[in-house]
């Protein structure tokens, strides 16, 4: 029973208020994409043991989607942030690397 | 024989006798008794039968770990099976019956299983009930059903009520022994909001029984003073009879309060489920004593040494007159000394250790008690109860050295910390060699959202067994928890306690250590499920190396006590059989709840009408009053039909179709989803969501639209209405309204967030009524108003708004029946008045309401698809002949890319057709069209299936829709369809449009 902070309405929301939405920051592939690209977009998902970025909707609250950075093994939450970004913001990166030195981000290489 | 002592019993109020019955026998106990103590006080030692062998069973423990004394409690609407007598507080008029025997507890035919036990080894069920295959249905399954389950399931509605309770606290302390009290006291001193819960009715835990001096005085003084101090703190709540059931992520805890199990009554909830959010948790849940494994350790009269002390001190009950104590540690000598001091006879202490020279054994010897070191029990003598023990050397194979007559065997195999709550949410354990138990590893606590531990453990639950250490540790744990919760605890001096030194325990997993098979097959590990040392050894031999597999194979720890009593004994036997260390074998997973909680508590108030919210249209009450036969659709109830007089539901449906086709019908269509999509980019957004073009829809027009998921499958359909330059009203299916609104929001917020669009689900803001049939226009015109309803002003697939009669209305000329049809939306508050006005105006035209089944038949006669009938999550619009509704002009929309995949363009996909039975009968729903040959599983190949099937009153015959291989190219061909229990039914492939194929009737 997680508690996640909704960045829109400011509520520390109980999991019963939230609906999970799977992996965050997927890039959509539409018409014109190759079969491989489309397959990866539709079906292939990260399943890390450790830091993960995921989508949540404050479904039984303000109704807004947001992103959360969470450790899948300990449920430590590094932060929640806007759904209207294509990659985790800098401050979230910093929080994770501050707590998990050596963590490698997909987006910062 | 067990009996009540003339005096004593801390919990008893001897001036308050209580009458109760066991198996119909009237007995008497006292206020403060548990059912177990009262039964023992009445000399009732046989309390039940074991599950597999139906062995006689007596009380073995005094708390939640009791595996034997399970009873059916209460009768009728208050009957509940599998209630533990040890945790059931006695009340006036309590009625209990024993379980798992026939015809009686004393004489049980099932006990024959015990004689056959050598033929019923571990995994018996898996080995036996395999072959021959034909035996399964008529021999094995009835046999298993007959013997399955413990106790009687109640068959009357529960008389009691239950409730849920939410609370947020800084520090939750679970367990009200001295550790929990001290932790709560220190945490409370910081001003933090503290909740202290205790599963029993009393504070103080075991300290009261194992007399300890705290701060130089009797423990009772300290306990009383501490409880008083806690009650005086405004920021501390204390509750007894509340069991910590489970610890979950981020400090969520479920606790189970038994409000009136000890005093059944109306007017109060029986149980309350506490849903607690705690910043920090302290588990002070104590420890449970382990049995020892010796032959005959399951006979009534064998019990835990600590339980014997509990019964003596708390309830003034002796388990018997002559006790033999068997142990591998010093703690059991407390029982010997207590018995001795109360004037009861201790025949001997059998100590498996080579030496026993700690203060407690020395005191026992000084009291004149016979102490035999290096010895073991070779065998307990007796058939239905203990009559004596045979003594042997622990290091030997069981050669009898001496026999001692006795009626009680008190055993102590050491203490196992109650680590359940620590473990539920990921806390790890370490094996403590010195104390021979698993205890929490404080370095690997459950982690909270901030990355720090949120569970602390203290007291015996953390592996500490000495009072002075416990109090110091609890003091620190309370302070640490308060601090971690953001408060400043006043660290003072922990109370001091005096407890005698104890010599180390010596792990003894089997008695004697060289016991042969004969003895091992009589050493019980799981008393309720009859798992013995020999069973676990057999499992290991047969290759069950994982403790989780051994558990399932042998049923070790699967009984109602979930291994609380003796799982560690079983793990030790398994590890020895495998030649592995105990920590390498590990434990099974600890799962909530700690002890069983009632289904009522889980349901709480959610029963009857509150189980699920019922959505009601504005006309719901009218339907109810006019005999609606209901159909659940999502959270709604929709009228399926309105039977009149002696009509059957089927006759009503046929009449409603006929009347609508020939005169005029009314349908309550209010449940259809109505989503407003508005904004400068609304058109572009809807073009991405629908497969067809939406942005070009002219003002005043309606268009049928399809929605597909990103991976191509049809998910919803409905009529889209262009309300204004920048706003569209999207109708969805009844069940799809919330889902589709969520779908829109998801894409809007997470993919196309730069679009300026706003959506609002207006489903419940409007009542919508379909006026359908050749007289539809006449009925509406009879109401008057300012809307021109004629075909030229308001043609098919147009809409307008204005007044009909006295009502503000939007009128959509859309038809799901093929008839002249107006769907009229009015504000929800006007819905019922408008419905009544239509009925009145329509009276002269023979208007009748119709239900969902008539709606379904009429749409099927027209070949209109229904989401959920023609679609099932694997169907794409192209399968349904809806190519015309898929835009070729749009560069992108959800599903466009997916529908280019080769599986989606496969010409062999089954396609929609109409089906007409050759004999006019109705095809079974879901029937398959048979093809030649069989597949690799020996099943008939198929080439299609029925998706909708009805008797059409219009055509007077059975009609159906279905998906068939190359269907549209096979018009006129006759296929055979499966018909369970009968001969296949022949049906001809036809056009799915059975009625008015030119669409003349709807367009007038």
mmCIF file of C-alpha atoms in Angstrom, chain B residues 320-565:
data_model
loop_
_atom_site.group_PDB
_atom_site.id
_atom_site.type_symbol
_atom_site.label_atom_id
_atom_site.label_comp_id
_atom_site.label_asym_id
_atom_site.label_seq_id
_atom_site.Cartn_x
_atom_site.Cartn_y
_atom_site.Cartn_z
ATOM 1 C CA UNK B 320 -3.084 -32.734 35.886
ATOM 2 C CA UNK B 321 -1.810 -34.028 39.180
ATOM 3 C CA UNK B 322 1.489 -35.621 38.220
ATOM 4 C CA UNK B 323 3.678 -33.800 35.744
ATOM 5 C CA UNK B 324 6.791 -34.869 33.894
ATOM 6 C CA UNK B 325 8.665 -31.940 32.412
ATOM 7 C CA UNK B 326 10.821 -32.440 29.343
ATOM 8 C CA UNK B 327 13.173 -29.721 28.212
ATOM 9 C CA UNK B 328 16.364 -28.615 26.539
ATOM 10 C CA UNK B 329 16.620 -25.306 28.422
ATOM 11 C CA UNK B 330 16.397 -23.703 31.872
ATOM 12 C CA UNK B 331 13.100 -21.883 31.322
ATOM 13 C CA UNK B 332 11.031 -25.056 31.753
ATOM 14 C CA UNK B 333 12.283 -25.346 35.338
ATOM 15 C CA UNK B 334 10.028 -22.382 36.077
ATOM 16 C CA UNK B 335 7.097 -24.702 35.477
ATOM 17 C CA UNK B 336 8.618 -27.310 37.783
ATOM 18 C CA UNK B 337 9.116 -24.777 40.557
ATOM 19 C CA UNK B 338 5.677 -23.274 40.138
ATOM 20 C CA UNK B 339 3.989 -26.684 40.301
ATOM 21 C CA UNK B 340 6.049 -27.552 43.322
ATOM 22 C CA UNK B 341 5.202 -24.295 45.088
ATOM 23 C CA UNK B 342 1.502 -24.891 44.434
ATOM 24 C CA UNK B 343 1.761 -28.326 46.013
ATOM 25 C CA UNK B 344 1.381 -30.260 42.762
ATOM 26 C CA UNK B 345 3.583 -33.213 42.088
ATOM 27 C CA UNK B 346 6.491 -32.979 39.643
ATOM 28 C CA UNK B 347 7.528 -36.542 38.918
ATOM 29 C CA UNK B 348 10.710 -35.551 37.116
ATOM 30 C CA UNK B 349 12.384 -33.023 34.862
ATOM 31 C CA UNK B 350 13.822 -34.825 31.847
ATOM 32 C CA UNK B 351 16.572 -32.561 30.520
ATOM 33 C CA UNK B 352 18.195 -33.526 27.228
ATOM 34 C CA UNK B 353 21.319 -31.574 28.074
ATOM 35 C CA UNK B 354 24.269 -33.357 29.641
ATOM 36 C CA UNK B 355 24.319 -30.842 32.473
ATOM 37 C CA UNK B 356 21.857 -28.451 34.028
ATOM 38 C CA UNK B 357 23.455 -26.307 36.676
ATOM 39 C CA UNK B 358 21.916 -22.863 36.225
ATOM 40 C CA UNK B 359 20.122 -21.150 39.104
ATOM 41 C CA UNK B 360 16.729 -22.528 38.054
ATOM 42 C CA UNK B 361 17.767 -26.213 37.848
ATOM 43 C CA UNK B 362 19.673 -25.799 41.106
ATOM 44 C CA UNK B 363 16.562 -24.401 42.767
ATOM 45 C CA UNK B 364 14.545 -27.306 41.405
ATOM 46 C CA UNK B 365 16.958 -29.843 42.822
ATOM 47 C CA UNK B 366 16.966 -27.990 46.129
ATOM 48 C CA UNK B 367 13.186 -28.262 46.180
ATOM 49 C CA UNK B 368 13.624 -32.029 45.952
ATOM 50 C CA UNK B 369 12.534 -32.353 42.334
ATOM 51 C CA UNK B 370 14.037 -35.287 40.419
ATOM 52 C CA UNK B 371 16.153 -33.947 37.568
ATOM 53 C CA UNK B 372 17.379 -36.365 34.908
ATOM 54 C CA UNK B 373 20.002 -34.856 32.604
ATOM 55 C CA UNK B 374 21.095 -36.352 29.318
ATOM 56 C CA UNK B 375 17.745 -38.095 29.120
ATOM 57 C CA UNK B 376 14.883 -38.042 26.706
ATOM 58 C CA UNK B 377 11.348 -39.341 26.403
ATOM 59 C CA UNK B 378 11.410 -42.530 24.379
ATOM 60 C CA UNK B 379 7.669 -42.686 24.224
ATOM 61 C CA UNK B 380 4.556 -41.337 25.855
ATOM 62 C CA UNK B 381 2.397 -44.145 27.164
ATOM 63 C CA UNK B 382 -1.370 -44.096 26.846
ATOM 64 C CA UNK B 383 -4.009 -44.408 24.138
ATOM 65 C CA UNK B 384 -6.430 -41.514 24.451
ATOM 66 C CA UNK B 385 -4.433 -39.617 27.062
ATOM 67 C CA UNK B 386 -1.106 -39.553 28.849
ATOM 68 C CA UNK B 387 -0.596 -42.385 31.318
ATOM 69 C CA UNK B 388 3.159 -42.274 31.691
ATOM 70 C CA UNK B 389 6.449 -41.827 29.899
ATOM 71 C CA UNK B 390 9.307 -44.162 29.058
ATOM 72 C CA UNK B 391 12.720 -42.589 29.613
ATOM 73 C CA UNK B 392 15.821 -43.181 27.537
ATOM 74 C CA UNK B 393 19.210 -41.602 26.894
ATOM 75 C CA UNK B 394 19.054 -38.609 24.532
ATOM 76 C CA UNK B 395 22.153 -39.771 22.664
ATOM 77 C CA UNK B 396 20.826 -43.298 22.150
ATOM 78 C CA UNK B 397 18.219 -44.960 19.978
ATOM 79 C CA UNK B 398 15.468 -45.141 22.542
ATOM 80 C CA UNK B 399 16.226 -48.161 24.755
ATOM 81 C CA UNK B 400 13.936 -47.674 27.758
ATOM 82 C CA UNK B 401 15.772 -46.997 31.010
ATOM 83 C CA UNK B 402 12.831 -46.223 33.230
ATOM 84 C CA UNK B 403 9.113 -45.620 33.157
ATOM 85 C CA UNK B 404 7.343 -42.898 35.065
ATOM 86 C CA UNK B 405 3.595 -42.810 35.593
ATOM 87 C CA UNK B 406 2.146 -39.322 35.087
ATOM 88 C CA UNK B 407 -0.863 -37.593 33.549
ATOM 89 C CA UNK B 408 0.825 -34.455 32.183
ATOM 90 C CA UNK B 409 3.901 -34.010 30.051
ATOM 91 C CA UNK B 410 5.049 -30.380 29.922
ATOM 92 C CA UNK B 411 7.485 -29.799 27.091
ATOM 93 C CA UNK B 412 9.794 -26.929 26.293
ATOM 94 C CA UNK B 413 11.926 -26.855 23.178
ATOM 95 C CA UNK B 414 12.957 -23.210 23.414
ATOM 96 C CA UNK B 415 11.321 -20.007 22.263
ATOM 97 C CA UNK B 416 10.673 -18.726 18.728
ATOM 98 C CA UNK B 417 10.283 -14.955 18.401
ATOM 99 C CA UNK B 418 7.035 -13.913 16.711
ATOM 100 C CA UNK B 419 8.677 -12.419 13.630
ATOM 101 C CA UNK B 420 5.575 -12.427 11.412
ATOM 102 C CA UNK B 421 4.843 -8.713 11.399
ATOM 103 C CA UNK B 422 8.505 -7.903 10.934
ATOM 104 C CA UNK B 423 8.660 -10.226 7.952
ATOM 105 C CA UNK B 424 5.399 -9.317 6.184
ATOM 106 C CA UNK B 425 6.878 -6.323 4.444
ATOM 107 C CA UNK B 426 10.378 -7.519 3.736
ATOM 108 C CA UNK B 427 12.171 -7.521 7.116
ATOM 109 C CA UNK B 428 14.905 -10.165 7.037
ATOM 110 C CA UNK B 429 15.761 -12.771 9.681
ATOM 111 C CA UNK B 430 19.010 -14.155 11.074
ATOM 112 C CA UNK B 431 19.541 -17.533 12.680
ATOM 113 C CA UNK B 432 20.683 -17.145 16.277
ATOM 114 C CA UNK B 433 22.786 -20.192 17.070
ATOM 115 C CA UNK B 434 23.008 -19.545 20.797
ATOM 116 C CA UNK B 435 19.247 -19.398 21.263
ATOM 117 C CA UNK B 436 18.425 -21.743 18.383
ATOM 118 C CA UNK B 437 15.860 -19.487 16.729
ATOM 119 C CA UNK B 438 15.285 -17.076 13.869
ATOM 120 C CA UNK B 439 15.109 -13.477 14.981
ATOM 121 C CA UNK B 440 14.782 -10.179 13.087
ATOM 122 C CA UNK B 441 17.965 -8.796 11.566
ATOM 123 C CA UNK B 442 17.802 -5.153 12.706
ATOM 124 C CA UNK B 443 20.062 -4.145 9.815
ATOM 125 C CA UNK B 444 17.535 -5.421 7.278
ATOM 126 C CA UNK B 445 14.290 -3.853 8.336
ATOM 127 C CA UNK B 446 11.339 -3.094 6.050
ATOM 128 C CA UNK B 447 12.060 0.101 4.105
ATOM 129 C CA UNK B 448 9.667 3.022 3.863
ATOM 130 C CA UNK B 449 9.130 5.616 1.136
ATOM 131 C CA UNK B 450 12.066 7.670 2.424
ATOM 132 C CA UNK B 451 14.470 4.750 2.128
ATOM 133 C CA UNK B 452 14.747 4.297 5.880
ATOM 134 C CA UNK B 453 13.519 1.507 8.126
ATOM 135 C CA UNK B 454 9.945 1.932 9.344
ATOM 136 C CA UNK B 455 9.698 -1.144 11.551
ATOM 137 C CA UNK B 456 11.562 -1.585 14.818
ATOM 138 C CA UNK B 457 11.393 -4.740 16.822
ATOM 139 C CA UNK B 458 11.841 -5.215 20.526
ATOM 140 C CA UNK B 459 11.270 -7.580 23.411
ATOM 141 C CA UNK B 460 11.060 -11.308 22.947
ATOM 142 C CA UNK B 461 9.976 -10.672 19.353
ATOM 143 C CA UNK B 462 13.495 -9.432 18.683
ATOM 144 C CA UNK B 463 15.059 -12.492 20.297
ATOM 145 C CA UNK B 464 15.633 -11.056 23.765
ATOM 146 C CA UNK B 465 14.478 -13.360 26.518
ATOM 147 C CA UNK B 466 15.663 -11.615 29.688
ATOM 148 C CA UNK B 467 13.498 -8.931 31.260
ATOM 149 C CA UNK B 468 16.265 -6.426 31.972
ATOM 150 C CA UNK B 469 17.536 -6.596 28.389
ATOM 151 C CA UNK B 470 13.999 -6.405 27.091
ATOM 152 C CA UNK B 471 13.178 -3.238 29.035
ATOM 153 C CA UNK B 472 16.385 -1.473 28.015
ATOM 154 C CA UNK B 473 15.872 -2.437 24.379
ATOM 155 C CA UNK B 474 12.210 -1.422 24.428
ATOM 156 C CA UNK B 475 13.126 1.930 25.906
ATOM 157 C CA UNK B 476 15.518 2.534 23.033
ATOM 158 C CA UNK B 477 13.105 1.214 20.415
ATOM 159 C CA UNK B 478 10.355 3.563 21.623
ATOM 160 C CA UNK B 479 12.758 6.494 21.516
ATOM 161 C CA UNK B 480 14.134 5.562 18.093
ATOM 162 C CA UNK B 481 10.664 5.198 16.627
ATOM 163 C CA UNK B 482 9.494 8.556 17.994
ATOM 164 C CA UNK B 483 12.619 10.228 16.701
ATOM 165 C CA UNK B 484 12.269 8.672 13.246
ATOM 166 C CA UNK B 485 8.676 9.906 13.226
ATOM 167 C CA UNK B 486 9.955 13.453 13.718
ATOM 168 C CA UNK B 487 9.565 13.870 17.467
ATOM 169 C CA UNK B 488 11.958 14.406 20.341
ATOM 170 C CA UNK B 489 11.637 11.620 22.901
ATOM 171 C CA UNK B 490 12.782 12.167 26.476
ATOM 172 C CA UNK B 491 15.408 9.552 26.843
ATOM 173 C CA UNK B 492 15.574 8.626 30.505
ATOM 174 C CA UNK B 493 16.622 5.538 32.337
ATOM 175 C CA UNK B 494 15.030 2.313 31.318
ATOM 176 C CA UNK B 495 13.394 0.392 34.148
ATOM 177 C CA UNK B 496 15.580 -2.330 35.591
ATOM 178 C CA UNK B 497 14.530 -5.887 36.103
ATOM 179 C CA UNK B 498 15.963 -8.822 37.930
ATOM 180 C CA UNK B 499 15.864 -12.183 36.220
ATOM 181 C CA UNK B 500 17.911 -15.244 37.022
ATOM 182 C CA UNK B 501 20.746 -16.282 34.731
ATOM 183 C CA UNK B 502 19.915 -19.098 32.388
ATOM 184 C CA UNK B 503 22.313 -21.671 31.019
ATOM 185 C CA UNK B 504 22.320 -21.962 27.216
ATOM 186 C CA UNK B 505 19.681 -23.948 25.418
ATOM 187 C CA UNK B 506 20.810 -27.002 23.501
ATOM 188 C CA UNK B 507 18.973 -27.496 20.233
ATOM 189 C CA UNK B 508 17.102 -30.790 20.326
ATOM 190 C CA UNK B 509 15.099 -31.468 17.170
ATOM 191 C CA UNK B 510 14.412 -35.125 17.818
ATOM 192 C CA UNK B 511 14.178 -37.202 20.956
ATOM 193 C CA UNK B 512 16.199 -39.424 21.261
ATOM 194 C CA UNK B 513 18.621 -38.308 18.610
ATOM 195 C CA UNK B 514 18.983 -41.816 17.150
ATOM 196 C CA UNK B 515 15.274 -42.682 17.080
ATOM 197 C CA UNK B 516 14.307 -45.336 14.542
ATOM 198 C CA UNK B 517 11.450 -45.117 12.070
ATOM 199 C CA UNK B 518 8.928 -46.598 14.490
ATOM 200 C CA UNK B 519 9.458 -43.735 16.934
ATOM 201 C CA UNK B 520 9.895 -41.044 14.256
ATOM 202 C CA UNK B 521 6.532 -41.892 12.765
ATOM 203 C CA UNK B 522 4.932 -41.021 16.109
ATOM 204 C CA UNK B 523 6.671 -37.664 16.582
ATOM 205 C CA UNK B 524 4.258 -34.929 15.645
ATOM 206 C CA UNK B 525 5.397 -31.669 14.083
ATOM 207 C CA UNK B 526 2.088 -30.265 12.850
ATOM 208 C CA UNK B 527 -0.517 -31.416 15.354
ATOM 209 C CA UNK B 528 -3.565 -30.336 13.394
ATOM 210 C CA UNK B 529 -2.582 -31.652 9.974
ATOM 211 C CA UNK B 530 -0.797 -34.751 11.288
ATOM 212 C CA UNK B 531 2.645 -34.090 9.881
ATOM 213 C CA UNK B 532 5.299 -36.135 11.625
ATOM 214 C CA UNK B 533 9.080 -36.189 11.649
ATOM 215 C CA UNK B 534 8.990 -39.228 9.352
ATOM 216 C CA UNK B 535 6.867 -37.332 6.796
ATOM 217 C CA UNK B 536 9.327 -34.449 6.480
ATOM 218 C CA UNK B 537 12.195 -36.914 6.223
ATOM 219 C CA UNK B 538 10.339 -38.793 3.485
ATOM 220 C CA UNK B 539 9.731 -35.561 1.608
ATOM 221 C CA UNK B 540 13.440 -34.730 1.776
ATOM 222 C CA UNK B 541 14.237 -38.229 0.550
ATOM 223 C CA UNK B 542 11.868 -37.839 -2.363
ATOM 224 C CA UNK B 543 13.651 -34.693 -3.461
ATOM 225 C CA UNK B 544 11.657 -31.892 -1.893
ATOM 226 C CA UNK B 545 14.607 -29.706 -1.032
ATOM 227 C CA UNK B 546 12.921 -26.325 -0.974
ATOM 228 C CA UNK B 547 11.164 -25.579 2.255
ATOM 229 C CA UNK B 548 8.245 -24.097 0.310
ATOM 230 C CA UNK B 549 7.822 -27.351 -1.638
ATOM 231 C CA UNK B 550 8.101 -29.487 1.475
ATOM 232 C CA UNK B 551 5.415 -27.376 3.083
ATOM 233 C CA UNK B 552 2.946 -28.018 0.270
ATOM 234 C CA UNK B 553 3.891 -31.665 -0.131
ATOM 235 C CA UNK B 554 3.578 -32.599 3.535
ATOM 236 C CA UNK B 555 1.083 -29.853 4.583
ATOM 237 C CA UNK B 556 3.553 -28.880 7.337
ATOM 238 C CA UNK B 557 2.494 -25.472 8.628
ATOM 239 C CA UNK B 558 -0.623 -25.342 6.462
ATOM 240 C CA UNK B 559 -2.986 -25.860 9.381
ATOM 241 C CA UNK B 560 -4.961 -22.994 10.894
ATOM 242 C CA UNK B 561 -2.068 -22.101 13.214
ATOM 243 C CA UNK B 562 0.080 -21.654 10.067
ATOM 244 C CA UNK B 563 3.084 -23.246 11.696
ATOM 245 C CA UNK B 564 3.233 -20.867 14.659
ATOM 246 C CA UNK B 565 3.745 -23.743 17.070
#
